[in-house]
Amino acid sequence: MHAASIESLIESFEQLPGVGRKSAERIAFYILERMSTDEALAMANSIAEAKQKTKFCSVCQNLTDTDPCKICSSPKRDKSVICVVESPEDVNALEATNEFHGVYHVLHGALSPMDGITPDDIKINELLLRLAGGEVKEVIMATNPTVKGTATAVYISKLLAPFDVRVTRIAHGIPVGSDLEYADKVTLIKALEGRREM
Amino acid sequence: MHAASIESLIESFEQLPGVGRKSAERIAFYILERMSTDEALAMANSIAEAKQKTKFCSVCQNLTDTDPCKICSSPKRDKSVICVVESPEDVNALEATNEFHGVYHVLHGALSPMDGITPDDIKINELLLRLAGGEVKEVIMATNPTVKGTATAVYISKLLAPFDVRVTRIAHGIPVGSDLEYADKVTLIKALEGRREM
């Protein structure tokens, strides 16, 4: 069996998403065999430091080490358009396009009654508070096109009905560069429904 | 873009084997979003602690937090049979069978002139020193059945020729439970060569 300190290292990696027992062992032995002590300590330190420095932006709830975050505090961003996403990774994906110049709101999850995730468990109240100021003109629901993401988008759009704000949903359809032949039925239906004049 | 502390966390995971940029991001956000501060600090601590406590066993060169390691210091193990493997993971795989009662020698790699890995880069000298005592009767070469592993086994077996010691190689053949149809040619040839009386 493994020495106790090695076993505890393996177990700490095993809890990460997408890392099974085998991968956790491979990672642990890589750290112990191939990394220098300095590299391993730098890694340990970056976990502790990131965890301690990182907090939720008080405005958009994205992960940040400054508050408000860079996007919320940028004078270049249009504060009247809020794009609502499930996770910080979604913000990164949208930022990588360089095409969206509004601001974000990160829900940190999607509604899922089966998993016990209710509106109180995700950052919906924080979104409503942002709308109270009256500055916001449009809320784009960019939650994932899954059952949970769609349910969340519908739920929030109903909550936003009393506000004088446009609520939109990102388009679903055939991904650019992919093949019609391999698209699933629901995506094809959405692509047809969402057709536009050329 | 990511906040600096998040970016450095992602980069520290990106250097691990089998972890690309996407997985590193997923792991980093999991730590920041889903883990408690205590859990994250425990993880950082287990990396630092394992790295600092773990060393190579002075006898078999396996990773251990006691020296000699548990296997080398066990009175139940037969010190006259040494099983030579490439990595600590190989020791675990063999130990899991509960069938081998000798001791191990971990080379920490295999010869690979193309990658600049010469006999001085792996723990061959340490193996020769163990044979000097004259207590060892058999050395089982259990390096991987790859080009590098086989070359290493052949190289070491030649070095061992002057010693009064039996040098054996683990059997290659069709894995138990698998299908002849899907075995590659070389494995089939090895399986035929290694056939035994029933």
Short mmCIF file of C-alpha atoms in Angstrom, two decimals:
data_model
loop_
_atom_site.label_atom_id
_atom_site.label_comp_id
_atom_site.label_asym_id
_atom_site.label_seq_id
_atom_site.Cartn_x
_atom_site.Cartn_y
_atom_site.Cartn_z
CA MET A 1 0.00 0.00 0.00
CA HIS A 2 0.97 3.63 -0.33
CA ALA A 3 2.75 5.52 2.41
CA ALA A 4 0.25 7.62 4.40
CA SER A 5 1.34 10.99 3.03
CA ILE A 6 1.19 9.68 -0.57
CA GLU A 7 -2.28 8.20 0.02
CA SER A 8 -3.57 11.51 1.36
CA LEU A 9 -2.11 13.31 -1.67
CA ILE A 10 -3.86 10.88 -4.03
CA GLU A 11 -7.14 11.30 -2.16
CA SER A 12 -6.96 15.08 -2.37
CA PHE A 13 -6.69 14.89 -6.18
CA GLU A 14 -9.34 12.19 -6.43
CA GLN A 15 -12.04 14.63 -5.29
CA LEU A 16 -11.46 16.90 -8.32
CA PRO A 17 -13.86 16.79 -11.27
CA GLY A 18 -12.79 14.42 -14.06
CA VAL A 19 -10.02 12.90 -11.94
CA GLY A 20 -10.49 9.23 -11.06
CA ARG A 21 -8.33 7.04 -8.85
CA LYS A 22 -5.89 6.20 -11.66
CA SER A 23 -5.40 9.81 -12.76
CA ALA A 24 -5.04 10.92 -9.15
CA GLU A 25 -2.26 8.35 -8.70
CA ARG A 26 -0.56 9.46 -11.89
CA ILE A 27 -0.70 13.10 -10.80
CA ALA A 28 0.54 12.30 -7.29
CA PHE A 29 3.49 10.29 -8.56
CA TYR A 30 4.28 12.97 -11.10
CA ILE A 31 4.52 15.53 -8.30
CA LEU A 32 6.62 13.21 -6.14
CA GLU A 33 8.89 11.82 -8.85
CA ARG A 34 9.25 14.50 -11.49
CA MET A 35 8.65 17.88 -9.87
CA SER A 36 11.31 19.63 -7.87
CA THR A 37 10.46 20.49 -4.28
CA ASP A 38 10.28 24.16 -5.31
CA GLU A 39 7.77 23.42 -8.07
CA ALA A 40 5.58 21.35 -5.76
CA LEU A 41 5.63 24.00 -3.04
CA ALA A 42 4.81 26.68 -5.64
CA MET A 43 1.82 24.60 -6.67
CA ALA A 44 0.64 24.16 -3.07
CA ASN A 45 1.09 27.87 -2.57
CA SER A 46 -0.87 28.85 -5.67
CA ILE A 47 -3.84 26.79 -4.44
CA ALA A 48 -3.76 28.37 -0.99
CA GLU A 49 -3.19 31.86 -2.38
CA ALA A 50 -5.83 31.72 -5.11
CA LYS A 51 -8.37 30.33 -2.66
CA GLN A 52 -7.63 32.99 -0.08
CA LYS A 53 -7.44 35.94 -2.49
CA THR A 54 -10.35 35.01 -4.70
CA LYS A 55 -13.83 36.18 -3.82
CA PHE A 56 -17.10 36.85 -5.60
CA CYS A 57 -17.41 40.28 -7.24
CA SER A 58 -20.01 42.16 -5.20
CA VAL A 59 -21.67 43.29 -8.44
CA CYS A 60 -21.62 40.40 -10.93
CA GLN A 61 -20.67 37.52 -8.57
CA ASN A 62 -17.84 36.40 -10.87
CA LEU A 63 -14.65 35.11 -9.25
CA THR A 64 -12.18 37.93 -8.86
CA ASP A 65 -9.25 39.12 -6.77
CA THR A 66 -10.34 42.76 -6.92
CA ASP A 67 -13.80 44.02 -5.95
CA PRO A 68 -15.59 45.06 -8.11
CA CYS A 69 -14.02 42.83 -10.76
CA LYS A 70 -12.15 44.20 -13.79
CA ILE A 71 -15.18 43.95 -16.05
CA CYS A 72 -17.60 45.61 -13.63
CA SER A 73 -15.16 48.41 -12.89
CA SER A 74 -14.22 49.05 -16.53
CA PRO A 75 -15.59 52.36 -17.89
CA LYS A 76 -15.60 50.78 -21.36
CA ARG A 77 -18.30 48.25 -20.52
CA ASP A 78 -21.95 48.97 -21.16
CA LYS A 79 -23.66 48.59 -17.76
CA SER A 80 -27.12 48.65 -19.35
CA VAL A 81 -26.76 45.14 -20.79
CA ILE A 82 -26.33 42.19 -18.41
CA CYS A 83 -25.49 38.75 -19.74
CA VAL A 84 -26.58 36.06 -17.25
CA VAL A 85 -24.44 32.91 -17.23
CA GLU A 86 -24.13 29.82 -15.05
CA SER A 87 -20.42 29.85 -14.30
CA PRO A 88 -17.18 31.87 -14.44
CA GLU A 89 -15.99 29.59 -17.26
CA ASP A 90 -18.91 30.85 -19.35
CA VAL A 91 -17.73 34.43 -18.82
CA ASN A 92 -14.30 33.43 -20.12
CA ALA A 93 -15.79 31.76 -23.19
CA LEU A 94 -17.83 34.87 -24.02
CA GLU A 95 -14.94 37.25 -23.30
CA ALA A 96 -12.76 35.25 -25.68
CA THR A 97 -15.07 36.30 -28.54
CA ASN A 98 -14.29 39.99 -27.91
CA GLU A 99 -17.81 40.70 -29.19
CA PHE A 100 -19.75 41.36 -26.01
CA HIS A 101 -19.27 44.75 -24.42
CA GLY A 102 -21.89 44.64 -21.69
CA VAL A 103 -21.44 43.21 -18.21
CA TYR A 104 -22.15 39.77 -16.72
CA HIS A 105 -24.04 38.14 -13.92
CA VAL A 106 -22.77 34.75 -12.74
CA LEU A 107 -25.45 32.54 -11.14
CA HIS A 108 -23.01 29.85 -9.92
CA GLY A 109 -25.27 27.04 -10.99
CA ALA A 110 -28.65 26.35 -12.51
CA LEU A 111 -31.97 25.46 -10.92
CA SER A 112 -32.30 21.74 -10.32
CA PRO A 113 -35.03 20.70 -7.91
CA MET A 114 -33.93 17.05 -8.25
CA ASP A 115 -30.51 17.95 -6.84
CA GLY A 116 -32.06 20.26 -4.26
CA ILE A 117 -30.82 23.41 -6.01
CA THR A 118 -33.51 26.05 -5.49
CA PRO A 119 -33.56 29.76 -6.44
CA ASP A 120 -32.00 30.57 -3.05
CA ASP A 121 -28.95 28.46 -3.88
CA ILE A 122 -27.91 30.46 -6.93
CA LYS A 123 -27.31 34.19 -7.30
CA ILE A 124 -30.78 35.23 -8.48
CA ASN A 125 -31.51 37.74 -5.69
CA GLU A 126 -28.25 39.50 -6.47
CA LEU A 127 -29.43 39.89 -10.08
CA LEU A 128 -32.77 41.37 -9.02
CA LEU A 129 -30.96 43.89 -6.80
CA ARG A 130 -28.93 45.05 -9.80
CA LEU A 131 -32.12 45.79 -11.72
CA ALA A 132 -33.57 47.93 -8.91
CA GLY A 133 -31.42 50.89 -9.98
CA GLY A 134 -33.26 51.17 -13.31
CA GLU A 135 -30.05 51.56 -15.32
CA VAL A 136 -30.35 48.13 -16.97
CA LYS A 137 -32.10 47.96 -20.35
CA GLU A 138 -31.51 44.36 -21.43
CA VAL A 139 -30.86 41.03 -19.71
CA ILE A 140 -29.50 38.32 -22.01
CA MET A 141 -30.16 34.83 -20.64
CA ALA A 142 -27.03 32.88 -21.64
CA THR A 143 -27.51 29.86 -19.40
CA ASN A 144 -26.68 26.54 -21.05
CA PRO A 145 -29.17 25.07 -23.55
CA THR A 146 -29.81 22.13 -21.21
CA VAL A 147 -32.99 21.27 -19.31
CA LYS A 148 -31.64 22.93 -16.15
CA GLY A 149 -30.23 25.95 -17.96
CA THR A 150 -33.43 26.52 -19.91
CA ALA A 151 -35.61 26.11 -16.81
CA THR A 152 -33.41 28.66 -15.04
CA ALA A 153 -33.71 31.09 -17.95
CA VAL A 154 -37.51 30.75 -18.00
CA TYR A 155 -37.76 31.12 -14.21
CA ILE A 156 -35.63 34.27 -14.17
CA SER A 157 -37.41 35.78 -17.17
CA LYS A 158 -40.71 35.48 -15.25
CA LEU A 159 -39.17 37.17 -12.21
CA LEU A 160 -37.99 40.00 -14.47
CA ALA A 161 -41.43 40.61 -16.00
CA PRO A 162 -42.33 43.41 -13.53
CA PHE A 163 -39.15 45.33 -14.43
CA ASP A 164 -38.98 47.62 -17.45
CA VAL A 165 -36.26 45.57 -19.08
CA ARG A 166 -35.89 43.56 -22.29
CA VAL A 167 -35.19 39.87 -21.60
CA THR A 168 -33.58 37.87 -24.43
CA ARG A 169 -32.24 34.34 -24.85
CA ILE A 170 -29.09 33.42 -26.81
CA ALA A 171 -29.79 31.64 -30.10
CA HIS A 172 -29.64 27.87 -30.39
CA GLY A 173 -28.77 26.20 -33.67
CA ILE A 174 -26.17 24.30 -35.66
CA PRO A 175 -22.66 25.18 -34.41
CA VAL A 176 -20.62 27.00 -37.04
CA GLY A 177 -18.25 24.64 -38.86
CA SER A 178 -20.13 21.51 -37.88
CA ASP A 179 -22.17 19.20 -40.06
CA LEU A 180 -25.97 19.17 -40.28
CA GLU A 181 -25.80 15.40 -40.54
CA TYR A 182 -24.39 15.08 -37.02
CA ALA A 183 -26.67 17.58 -35.30
CA ASP A 184 -29.21 16.14 -32.87
CA LYS A 185 -32.93 16.50 -33.54
CA VAL A 186 -33.62 19.16 -30.92
CA THR A 187 -30.80 21.36 -32.22
CA LEU A 188 -32.11 20.96 -35.77
CA ILE A 189 -35.61 21.94 -34.65
CA LYS A 190 -34.17 25.00 -32.84
CA ALA A 191 -32.14 25.87 -35.93
CA LEU A 192 -35.28 25.77 -38.09
CA GLU A 193 -37.34 27.73 -35.59
CA GLY A 194 -34.64 30.38 -35.32
CA ARG A 195 -34.21 30.85 -39.08
CA ARG A 196 -33.73 34.40 -40.40
CA GLU A 197 -34.06 36.22 -43.70
CA MET A 198 -30.86 36.07 -45.74
CA MET B 1 -9.12 37.39 -18.80
CA HIS B 2 -8.61 35.60 -15.49
CA ALA B 3 -7.52 37.36 -12.35
CA ALA B 4 -3.78 36.86 -11.76
CA SER B 5 -4.13 34.44 -8.85
CA ILE B 6 -6.64 32.32 -10.80
CA GLU B 7 -4.39 32.25 -13.87
CA SER B 8 -1.44 31.07 -11.78
CA LEU B 9 -3.63 28.34 -10.25
CA ILE B 10 -4.70 27.16 -13.71
CA GLU B 11 -1.09 27.13 -14.91
CA SER B 12 0.05 25.08 -11.95
CA PHE B 13 -2.48 22.37 -12.84
CA GLU B 14 -1.76 22.59 -16.55
CA GLN B 15 1.73 21.18 -16.05
CA LEU B 16 0.35 17.89 -14.65
CA PRO B 17 0.25 14.80 -16.87
CA GLY B 18 -3.06 14.29 -18.69
CA VAL B 19 -4.31 17.74 -17.71
CA GLY B 20 -4.81 20.19 -20.59
CA ARG B 21 -5.83 23.83 -20.44
CA LYS B 22 -9.57 23.02 -20.28
CA SER B 23 -9.22 20.46 -17.49
CA ALA B 24 -6.90 22.77 -15.58
CA GLU B 25 -9.55 25.51 -15.78
CA ARG B 26 -12.26 23.11 -14.65
CA ILE B 27 -10.15 21.98 -11.70
CA ALA B 28 -9.22 25.55 -10.74
CA PHE B 29 -12.83 26.74 -10.81
CA TYR B 30 -13.91 23.67 -8.88
CA ILE B 31 -11.45 24.55 -6.14
CA LEU B 32 -12.51 28.20 -6.13
CA GLU B 33 -16.25 27.70 -6.47
CA ARG B 34 -17.10 24.40 -4.82
CA MET B 35 -14.46 23.64 -2.23
CA SER B 36 -14.50 25.23 1.19
CA THR B 37 -11.42 27.22 2.19
CA ASP B 38 -10.56 24.44 4.65
CA GLU B 39 -10.71 21.79 1.92
CA ALA B 40 -8.55 23.83 -0.43
CA LEU B 41 -5.96 24.54 2.25
CA ALA B 42 -5.95 20.84 3.20
CA MET B 43 -5.22 20.05 -0.44
CA ALA B 44 -2.39 22.60 -0.62
CA ASN B 45 -1.03 21.18 2.61
CA SER B 46 -1.14 17.57 1.44
CA ILE B 47 0.94 18.49 -1.63
CA ALA B 48 3.54 20.32 0.46
CA GLU B 49 3.59 17.63 3.13
CA ALA B 50 3.78 14.64 0.79
CA LYS B 51 6.54 16.30 -1.21
CA GLN B 52 8.56 17.14 1.88
CA LYS B 53 8.05 13.83 3.71
CA THR B 54 8.48 11.54 0.73
CA LYS B 55 11.90 10.31 -0.25
CA PHE B 56 13.41 7.38 -2.11
CA CYS B 57 13.90 4.22 -0.03
CA SER B 58 17.67 3.81 0.35
CA VAL B 59 17.32 0.11 -0.51
CA CYS B 60 14.72 -0.27 -3.29
CA GLN B 61 14.40 3.42 -4.40
CA ASN B 62 10.61 3.29 -4.13
CA LEU B 63 8.84 6.41 -2.83
CA THR B 64 8.34 6.15 0.91
CA ASP B 65 7.94 8.22 4.05
CA THR B 66 9.96 5.80 6.17
CA ASP B 67 13.47 4.60 5.30
CA PRO B 68 13.83 1.74 4.54
CA CYS B 69 10.30 1.46 3.13
CA LYS B 70 7.66 -0.86 4.59
CA ILE B 71 8.37 -3.61 2.06
CA CYS B 72 12.17 -3.54 2.47
CA SER B 73 11.89 -3.52 6.27
CA SER B 74 9.27 -6.29 6.47
CA PRO B 75 10.64 -9.58 7.88
CA LYS B 76 7.98 -11.42 5.85
CA ARG B 77 9.47 -10.45 2.48
CA ASP B 78 11.97 -12.70 0.72
CA LYS B 79 15.08 -10.56 0.21
CA SER B 80 16.60 -13.11 -2.17
CA VAL B 81 14.18 -12.23 -5.00
CA ILE B 82 14.23 -8.70 -6.46
CA CYS B 83 11.58 -7.61 -8.93
CA VAL B 84 12.87 -4.71 -11.06
CA VAL B 85 10.20 -2.22 -12.21
CA GLU B 86 10.17 1.18 -13.89
CA SER B 87 7.98 3.12 -11.49
CA PRO B 88 6.33 3.19 -8.05
CA GLU B 89 2.95 2.66 -9.76
CA ASP B 90 4.25 -0.71 -11.02
CA VAL B 91 5.04 -1.71 -7.43
CA ASN B 92 1.45 -0.89 -6.47
CA ALA B 93 0.07 -2.94 -9.35
CA LEU B 94 2.15 -5.96 -8.37
CA GLU B 95 1.40 -5.56 -4.65
CA ALA B 96 -2.31 -5.51 -5.46
CA THR B 97 -2.01 -9.12 -6.70
CA ASN B 98 -0.83 -10.27 -3.22
CA GLU B 99 1.15 -12.93 -5.08
CA PHE B 100 4.69 -11.59 -4.96
CA HIS B 101 6.54 -11.98 -1.69
CA GLY B 102 10.01 -10.82 -2.70
CA VAL B 103 11.26 -7.23 -2.73
CA TYR B 104 11.39 -4.58 -5.45
CA HIS B 105 13.82 -2.29 -7.18
CA VAL B 106 12.39 0.87 -8.76
CA LEU B 107 14.45 2.24 -11.67
CA HIS B 108 12.46 5.49 -12.00
CA GLY B 109 12.38 5.29 -15.78
CA ALA B 110 13.65 3.20 -18.68
CA LEU B 111 16.64 3.64 -20.96
CA SER B 112 15.84 5.91 -23.88
CA PRO B 113 18.87 7.27 -25.77
CA MET B 114 16.53 9.31 -28.01
CA ASP B 115 15.29 11.22 -24.96
CA GLY B 116 18.77 11.42 -23.49
CA ILE B 117 18.02 8.90 -20.73
CA THR B 118 21.18 6.90 -20.16
CA PRO B 119 22.01 4.22 -17.54
CA ASP B 120 23.24 6.99 -15.21
CA ASP B 121 19.79 8.61 -15.21
CA ILE B 122 17.96 5.61 -13.76
CA LYS B 123 18.68 3.61 -10.60
CA ILE B 124 20.82 0.85 -12.13
CA ASN B 125 23.91 1.39 -10.00
CA GLU B 126 21.78 1.10 -6.88
CA LEU B 127 20.59 -2.30 -8.13
CA LEU B 128 24.15 -3.53 -8.71
CA LEU B 129 25.11 -2.46 -5.18
CA ARG B 130 22.28 -4.60 -3.78
CA LEU B 131 23.69 -7.66 -5.54
CA ALA B 132 27.16 -7.18 -4.10
CA GLY B 133 26.07 -8.76 -0.78
CA GLY B 134 25.51 -12.14 -2.47
CA GLU B 135 22.15 -12.66 -0.74
CA VAL B 136 20.12 -12.23 -3.93
CA LYS B 137 19.27 -15.39 -5.90
CA GLU B 138 16.90 -14.10 -8.56
CA VAL B 139 16.25 -10.80 -10.35
CA ILE B 140 12.90 -10.64 -12.16
CA MET B 141 12.92 -8.00 -14.92
CA ALA B 142 9.39 -6.56 -14.80
CA THR B 143 9.97 -3.44 -16.89
CA ASN B 144 7.18 -2.67 -19.35
CA PRO B 145 6.91 -4.76 -22.55
CA THR B 146 7.71 -1.68 -24.64
CA VAL B 147 10.79 -0.98 -26.74
CA LYS B 148 12.33 1.09 -23.92
CA GLY B 149 11.34 -1.34 -21.18
CA THR B 150 12.65 -4.34 -23.09
CA ALA B 151 15.92 -2.57 -23.97
CA THR B 152 16.35 -1.72 -20.30
CA ALA B 153 15.69 -5.33 -19.28
CA VAL B 154 18.25 -6.62 -21.82
CA TYR B 155 20.84 -4.03 -20.79
CA ILE B 156 20.50 -4.82 -17.09
CA SER B 157 20.51 -8.58 -17.69
CA LYS B 158 23.89 -8.20 -19.42
CA LEU B 159 25.26 -6.19 -16.50
CA LEU B 160 24.10 -8.95 -14.16
CA ALA B 161 25.82 -11.74 -16.08
CA PRO B 162 28.99 -11.67 -13.88
CA PHE B 163 26.90 -12.15 -10.71
CA ASP B 164 25.78 -15.60 -9.55
CA VAL B 165 22.12 -14.72 -9.92
CA ARG B 166 19.18 -15.99 -11.97
CA VAL B 167 17.76 -13.25 -14.24
CA THR B 168 14.19 -13.78 -15.49
CA ARG B 169 11.69 -11.75 -17.52
CA ILE B 170 7.94 -11.57 -16.83
CA ALA B 171 5.80 -13.44 -19.38
CA HIS B 172 4.19 -11.63 -22.30
CA GLY B 173 1.00 -12.94 -23.85
CA ILE B 174 -2.73 -12.49 -24.24
CA PRO B 175 -4.17 -10.68 -21.21
CA VAL B 176 -6.57 -12.89 -19.23
CA GLY B 177 -10.19 -12.15 -20.11
CA SER B 178 -9.38 -10.43 -23.38
CA ASP B 179 -10.05 -11.65 -26.90
CA LEU B 180 -7.47 -13.26 -29.21
CA GLU B 181 -9.09 -11.41 -32.08
CA TYR B 182 -8.12 -8.01 -30.69
CA ALA B 183 -4.56 -8.87 -29.67
CA ASP B 184 -1.81 -7.24 -31.72
CA LYS B 185 0.60 -9.35 -33.78
CA VAL B 186 3.60 -9.00 -31.50
CA THR B 187 1.59 -10.05 -28.46
CA LEU B 188 0.26 -13.06 -30.39
CA ILE B 189 3.77 -14.06 -31.40
CA LYS B 190 4.92 -13.71 -27.78
CA ALA B 191 1.92 -15.76 -26.63
CA LEU B 192 2.84 -18.57 -29.06
CA GLU B 193 6.53 -18.45 -28.15
CA GLY B 194 5.72 -18.63 -24.45
CA ARG B 195 3.31 -21.56 -24.73
CA ARG B 196 3.42 -24.24 -22.03
CA GLU B 197 2.33 -27.85 -21.60
CA MET B 198 -1.22 -28.11 -20.31
#
